[in-house]
Amino acid sequence: MKKLVYVHGKNGNAAEAEHYKSFFPEYDVIGFDYKAETPWEAKEEFRGFFDSLDAGYTDIVIIANSIGAFFTMCALGDKRMEKAYFISPIVNMESLIADMMKWCSISEAELMEKGTIETSFGERLSWEYLSWVRSNPLSWVTPTAILYGSKDELQSVDTIRAFAENIGASVTVMENGEHWFHTDGQMEFLDRWIQKNFEGDSHEG
């Protein structure tokens, strides 16, 4: 049997998996309603969830959004699955945290001293989180396709391309696309990207 697991991003939900069912008719499509808020929590929760799927399914495909892709890679870096589709993935969390610190004029020394700092834009910066990211570089062995919007303010296109080259992933850039794919035009582009990549993989198989 074949399984597709959808991993939502921040403020997303597992019900978003419904959108992808029509593209993968031969797959049992589910959304992963995870609770983890840190990569070390994700490592435990995601690993347990995906290990439980192994017994009943021969092929597992992942579609993951934003930080959901980051958590997936943190937890399942050495687990080779059939395919991963990453939408606006966070592939360099250290650089994102550094950018947020710059936006708020926060130094490393200040963050280390205070431990956690709440930002004006609703994010909590954490020295523990930054230290963990530095000590646990990402690795990823699953064949992957990445969709990126040129107006994504969380990761630069150079960051995305460097990561993709490192893991052998394909990258598709939507001009004027945002980090959050949500408008009609963006969703149509996303759907064509999914369909093109899945059909290409099916023909190769």
mmCIF file of C-alpha atoms in Angstrom:
data_model
loop_
_atom_site.group_PDB
_atom_site.id
_atom_site.type_symbol
_atom_site.label_atom_id
_atom_site.label_comp_id
_atom_site.label_asym_id
_atom_site.label_seq_id
_atom_site.Cartn_x
_atom_site.Cartn_y
_atom_site.Cartn_z
ATOM 1 C CA MET A 1 0.000 0.000 0.000
ATOM 2 C CA LYS A 2 1.032 3.600 -0.596
ATOM 3 C CA LYS A 3 0.785 6.465 1.862
ATOM 4 C CA LEU A 4 1.049 10.239 1.423
ATOM 5 C CA VAL A 5 1.629 12.255 4.581
ATOM 6 C CA TYR A 6 1.003 16.005 4.550
ATOM 7 C CA VAL A 7 2.971 18.018 7.124
ATOM 8 C CA HIS A 8 1.575 21.521 7.621
ATOM 9 C CA GLY A 9 3.488 24.692 8.414
ATOM 10 C CA LYS A 10 3.023 27.154 11.255
ATOM 11 C CA ASN A 11 -0.644 28.001 11.833
ATOM 12 C CA GLY A 12 -1.626 25.312 9.317
ATOM 13 C CA ASN A 13 -3.556 22.131 10.019
ATOM 14 C CA ALA A 14 -3.815 18.504 9.003
ATOM 15 C CA ALA A 15 -7.077 19.102 7.098
ATOM 16 C CA GLU A 16 -5.060 20.824 4.348
ATOM 17 C CA ALA A 17 -4.134 17.302 3.211
ATOM 18 C CA GLU A 18 -7.535 17.064 1.494
ATOM 19 C CA HIS A 19 -6.278 19.383 -1.241
ATOM 20 C CA TYR A 20 -3.790 16.774 -2.460
ATOM 21 C CA LYS A 21 -6.015 13.699 -2.620
ATOM 22 C CA SER A 22 -7.006 14.186 -6.255
ATOM 23 C CA PHE A 23 -3.347 14.246 -7.345
ATOM 24 C CA PHE A 24 -2.495 10.943 -5.661
ATOM 25 C CA PRO A 25 -5.471 8.598 -6.286
ATOM 26 C CA GLU A 26 -3.452 5.466 -5.526
ATOM 27 C CA TYR A 27 -2.285 6.777 -2.162
ATOM 28 C CA ASP A 28 -3.871 6.817 1.260
ATOM 29 C CA VAL A 29 -3.581 10.564 1.969
ATOM 30 C CA ILE A 30 -3.494 11.826 5.552
ATOM 31 C CA GLY A 31 -2.478 14.978 7.378
ATOM 32 C CA PHE A 32 -0.073 14.716 10.303
ATOM 33 C CA ASP A 33 -1.514 16.704 13.203
ATOM 34 C CA TYR A 34 1.732 17.138 15.101
ATOM 35 C CA LYS A 35 2.146 19.078 18.350
ATOM 36 C CA ALA A 36 5.916 19.705 18.344
ATOM 37 C CA GLU A 37 7.100 23.307 18.529
ATOM 38 C CA THR A 38 10.842 22.639 18.604
ATOM 39 C CA PRO A 39 13.091 20.417 16.473
ATOM 40 C CA TRP A 40 13.982 18.177 19.418
ATOM 41 C CA GLU A 41 10.280 17.613 20.138
ATOM 42 C CA ALA A 42 9.713 16.962 16.434
ATOM 43 C CA LYS A 43 12.539 14.445 16.351
ATOM 44 C CA GLU A 44 10.714 12.281 18.868
ATOM 45 C CA GLU A 45 7.143 12.846 17.667
ATOM 46 C CA PHE A 46 7.785 12.581 13.926
ATOM 47 C CA ARG A 47 10.032 9.553 14.283
ATOM 48 C CA GLY A 48 7.423 7.689 16.297
ATOM 49 C CA PHE A 49 4.648 8.565 13.856
ATOM 50 C CA PHE A 50 6.518 7.553 10.711
ATOM 51 C CA ASP A 51 7.937 4.402 12.273
ATOM 52 C CA SER A 52 4.355 3.329 12.966
ATOM 53 C CA LEU A 53 3.568 3.622 9.235
ATOM 54 C CA ASP A 54 6.407 1.405 8.066
ATOM 55 C CA ALA A 55 4.670 -1.868 8.835
ATOM 56 C CA GLY A 56 1.630 -1.281 6.638
ATOM 57 C CA TYR A 57 2.938 0.713 3.680
ATOM 58 C CA THR A 58 5.488 -0.046 0.977
ATOM 59 C CA ASP A 59 5.822 3.528 -0.334
ATOM 60 C CA ILE A 60 5.594 6.769 1.644
ATOM 61 C CA VAL A 61 5.461 10.232 0.061
ATOM 62 C CA ILE A 62 5.701 13.473 2.028
ATOM 63 C CA ILE A 63 4.353 16.917 1.211
ATOM 64 C CA ALA A 64 5.638 19.408 3.776
ATOM 65 C CA ASN A 65 5.256 23.154 4.216
ATOM 66 C CA SER A 66 7.705 25.663 5.687
ATOM 67 C CA ILE A 67 8.724 24.700 9.229
ATOM 68 C CA GLY A 68 6.931 21.388 8.728
ATOM 69 C CA ALA A 69 9.626 20.550 6.168
ATOM 70 C CA PHE A 70 12.326 21.627 8.622
ATOM 71 C CA PHE A 71 10.898 19.427 11.388
ATOM 72 C CA THR A 72 10.579 16.531 8.936
ATOM 73 C CA MET A 73 14.249 16.784 7.988
ATOM 74 C CA CYS A 74 15.330 17.107 11.622
ATOM 75 C CA ALA A 75 13.496 13.910 12.520
ATOM 76 C CA LEU A 76 13.771 11.771 9.399
ATOM 77 C CA GLY A 77 17.052 12.787 7.785
ATOM 78 C CA ASP A 78 18.368 9.232 7.540
ATOM 79 C CA LYS A 79 15.041 7.639 6.572
ATOM 80 C CA ARG A 80 14.747 7.200 2.800
ATOM 81 C CA MET A 81 11.197 7.497 1.508
ATOM 82 C CA GLU A 82 9.781 7.400 -2.007
ATOM 83 C CA LYS A 83 9.595 11.188 -2.536
ATOM 84 C CA ALA A 84 9.302 14.503 -0.707
ATOM 85 C CA TYR A 85 7.640 17.656 -1.988
ATOM 86 C CA PHE A 86 8.742 20.688 0.025
ATOM 87 C CA ILE A 87 6.770 23.930 -0.285
ATOM 88 C CA SER A 88 8.655 27.023 0.949
ATOM 89 C CA PRO A 89 10.851 24.892 3.221
ATOM 90 C CA ILE A 90 13.005 26.295 5.997
ATOM 91 C CA VAL A 91 16.343 24.761 5.034
ATOM 92 C CA ASN A 92 18.677 27.004 7.041
ATOM 93 C CA MET A 93 17.122 27.753 10.415
ATOM 94 C CA GLU A 94 20.312 29.303 11.780
ATOM 95 C CA SER A 95 20.271 32.003 9.098
ATOM 96 C CA LEU A 96 16.572 32.662 9.714
ATOM 97 C CA ILE A 97 17.146 33.091 13.446
ATOM 98 C CA ALA A 98 20.106 35.384 12.718
ATOM 99 C CA ASP A 99 17.899 37.470 10.420
ATOM 100 C CA MET A 100 15.195 37.764 13.079
ATOM 101 C CA MET A 101 17.803 38.852 15.615
ATOM 102 C CA LYS A 102 18.949 41.574 13.191
ATOM 103 C CA TRP A 103 15.371 42.729 12.622
ATOM 104 C CA CYS A 104 15.031 43.223 16.387
ATOM 105 C CA SER A 105 18.597 44.470 17.021
ATOM 106 C CA ILE A 106 19.293 41.560 19.370
ATOM 107 C CA SER A 107 22.873 40.369 19.866
ATOM 108 C CA GLU A 108 23.951 36.788 20.507
ATOM 109 C CA ALA A 109 25.265 37.836 23.905
ATOM 110 C CA GLU A 110 21.887 39.295 24.825
ATOM 111 C CA LEU A 111 20.009 36.203 23.690
ATOM 112 C CA MET A 112 22.422 33.925 25.551
ATOM 113 C CA GLU A 113 22.029 35.992 28.720
ATOM 114 C CA LYS A 114 18.224 36.188 28.630
ATOM 115 C CA GLY A 115 17.574 32.702 27.248
ATOM 116 C CA THR A 116 14.392 33.692 25.416
ATOM 117 C CA ILE A 117 13.220 36.983 23.923
ATOM 118 C CA GLU A 118 9.765 37.767 22.545
ATOM 119 C CA THR A 119 9.883 39.708 19.273
ATOM 120 C CA SER A 120 7.544 42.461 18.144
ATOM 121 C CA PHE A 121 6.327 40.230 15.289
ATOM 122 C CA GLY A 122 5.161 37.373 17.475
ATOM 123 C CA GLU A 123 8.136 35.020 17.392
ATOM 124 C CA ARG A 124 10.058 33.843 20.436
ATOM 125 C CA LEU A 125 13.816 33.743 20.008
ATOM 126 C CA SER A 126 15.533 31.072 22.075
ATOM 127 C CA TRP A 127 19.196 30.482 22.817
ATOM 128 C CA GLU A 128 18.448 26.800 23.380
ATOM 129 C CA TYR A 129 16.818 26.586 19.934
ATOM 130 C CA LEU A 130 19.725 28.348 18.205
ATOM 131 C CA SER A 131 22.264 26.161 20.001
ATOM 132 C CA TRP A 132 20.379 22.998 19.036
ATOM 133 C CA VAL A 133 20.249 24.020 15.377
ATOM 134 C CA ARG A 134 23.985 24.686 15.332
ATOM 135 C CA SER A 135 24.722 21.315 16.901
ATOM 136 C CA ASN A 136 22.397 19.341 14.612
ATOM 137 C CA PRO A 137 23.039 20.133 10.928
ATOM 138 C CA LEU A 138 20.405 18.888 8.517
ATOM 139 C CA SER A 139 20.911 15.778 6.435
ATOM 140 C CA TRP A 140 18.354 14.352 4.014
ATOM 141 C CA VAL A 141 18.414 11.297 1.751
ATOM 142 C CA THR A 142 14.891 11.207 0.276
ATOM 143 C CA PRO A 143 14.498 12.330 -3.385
ATOM 144 C CA THR A 144 13.020 15.824 -3.168
ATOM 145 C CA ALA A 145 11.368 18.550 -5.223
ATOM 146 C CA ILE A 146 11.279 22.089 -3.791
ATOM 147 C CA LEU A 147 8.810 24.875 -4.605
ATOM 148 C CA TYR A 148 9.909 28.400 -3.708
ATOM 149 C CA GLY A 149 8.391 31.851 -4.140
ATOM 150 C CA SER A 150 10.714 34.646 -5.273
ATOM 151 C CA LYS A 151 9.197 36.983 -2.660
ATOM 152 C CA ASP A 152 9.810 34.579 0.231
ATOM 153 C CA GLU A 153 11.222 36.738 3.031
ATOM 154 C CA LEU A 154 12.271 33.852 5.294
ATOM 155 C CA GLN A 155 14.850 32.110 3.094
ATOM 156 C CA SER A 156 16.823 33.551 0.182
ATOM 157 C CA VAL A 157 16.846 31.864 -3.201
ATOM 158 C CA ASP A 158 20.612 31.367 -2.823
ATOM 159 C CA THR A 159 20.027 29.518 0.453
ATOM 160 C CA ILE A 160 17.408 27.304 -1.179
ATOM 161 C CA ARG A 161 19.545 26.555 -4.234
ATOM 162 C CA ALA A 162 22.635 25.772 -2.148
ATOM 163 C CA PHE A 163 20.667 23.332 -0.015
ATOM 164 C CA ALA A 164 19.042 21.750 -3.060
ATOM 165 C CA GLU A 165 22.414 21.245 -4.726
ATOM 166 C CA ASN A 166 23.745 19.634 -1.563
ATOM 167 C CA ILE A 167 20.956 17.034 -1.406
ATOM 168 C CA GLY A 168 20.348 16.667 -5.151
ATOM 169 C CA ALA A 169 16.863 18.210 -5.116
ATOM 170 C CA SER A 170 15.089 20.028 -7.940
ATOM 171 C CA VAL A 171 13.989 23.644 -7.387
ATOM 172 C CA THR A 172 11.072 25.435 -9.027
ATOM 173 C CA VAL A 173 10.808 29.190 -8.418
ATOM 174 C CA MET A 174 7.499 31.023 -8.808
ATOM 175 C CA GLU A 175 8.159 34.635 -9.732
ATOM 176 C CA ASN A 176 6.368 36.915 -7.256
ATOM 177 C CA GLY A 177 5.356 33.884 -5.210
ATOM 178 C CA GLU A 178 5.287 34.348 -1.435
ATOM 179 C CA HIS A 179 6.367 32.140 1.443
ATOM 180 C CA TRP A 180 2.714 31.254 2.011
ATOM 181 C CA PHE A 181 1.165 29.903 -1.187
ATOM 182 C CA HIS A 182 -2.497 30.868 -0.796
ATOM 183 C CA THR A 183 -3.826 33.067 -3.631
ATOM 184 C CA ASP A 184 -5.662 31.469 -6.562
ATOM 185 C CA GLY A 185 -2.696 32.069 -8.861
ATOM 186 C CA GLN A 186 -0.207 30.676 -6.362
ATOM 187 C CA MET A 187 -2.302 27.577 -5.708
ATOM 188 C CA GLU A 188 -2.714 26.960 -9.437
ATOM 189 C CA PHE A 189 1.073 27.161 -9.823
ATOM 190 C CA LEU A 190 1.534 24.801 -6.866
ATOM 191 C CA ASP A 191 -0.963 22.325 -8.318
ATOM 192 C CA ARG A 192 0.793 22.298 -11.695
ATOM 193 C CA TRP A 193 4.123 21.793 -9.923
ATOM 194 C CA ILE A 194 2.795 18.822 -7.949
ATOM 195 C CA GLN A 195 1.211 17.283 -11.025
ATOM 196 C CA LYS A 196 4.276 17.748 -13.230
ATOM 197 C CA ASN A 197 6.653 16.287 -10.650
ATOM 198 C CA PHE A 198 4.413 13.360 -9.742
ATOM 199 C CA GLU A 199 3.754 12.448 -13.374
ATOM 200 C CA GLY A 200 7.476 12.662 -14.106
ATOM 201 C CA ASP A 201 8.274 10.365 -11.200
ATOM 202 C CA SER A 202 5.560 7.912 -12.284
ATOM 203 C CA HIS A 203 6.980 7.703 -15.813
ATOM 204 C CA GLU A 204 10.477 7.157 -14.454
ATOM 205 C CA GLY A 205 9.176 4.389 -12.214
#
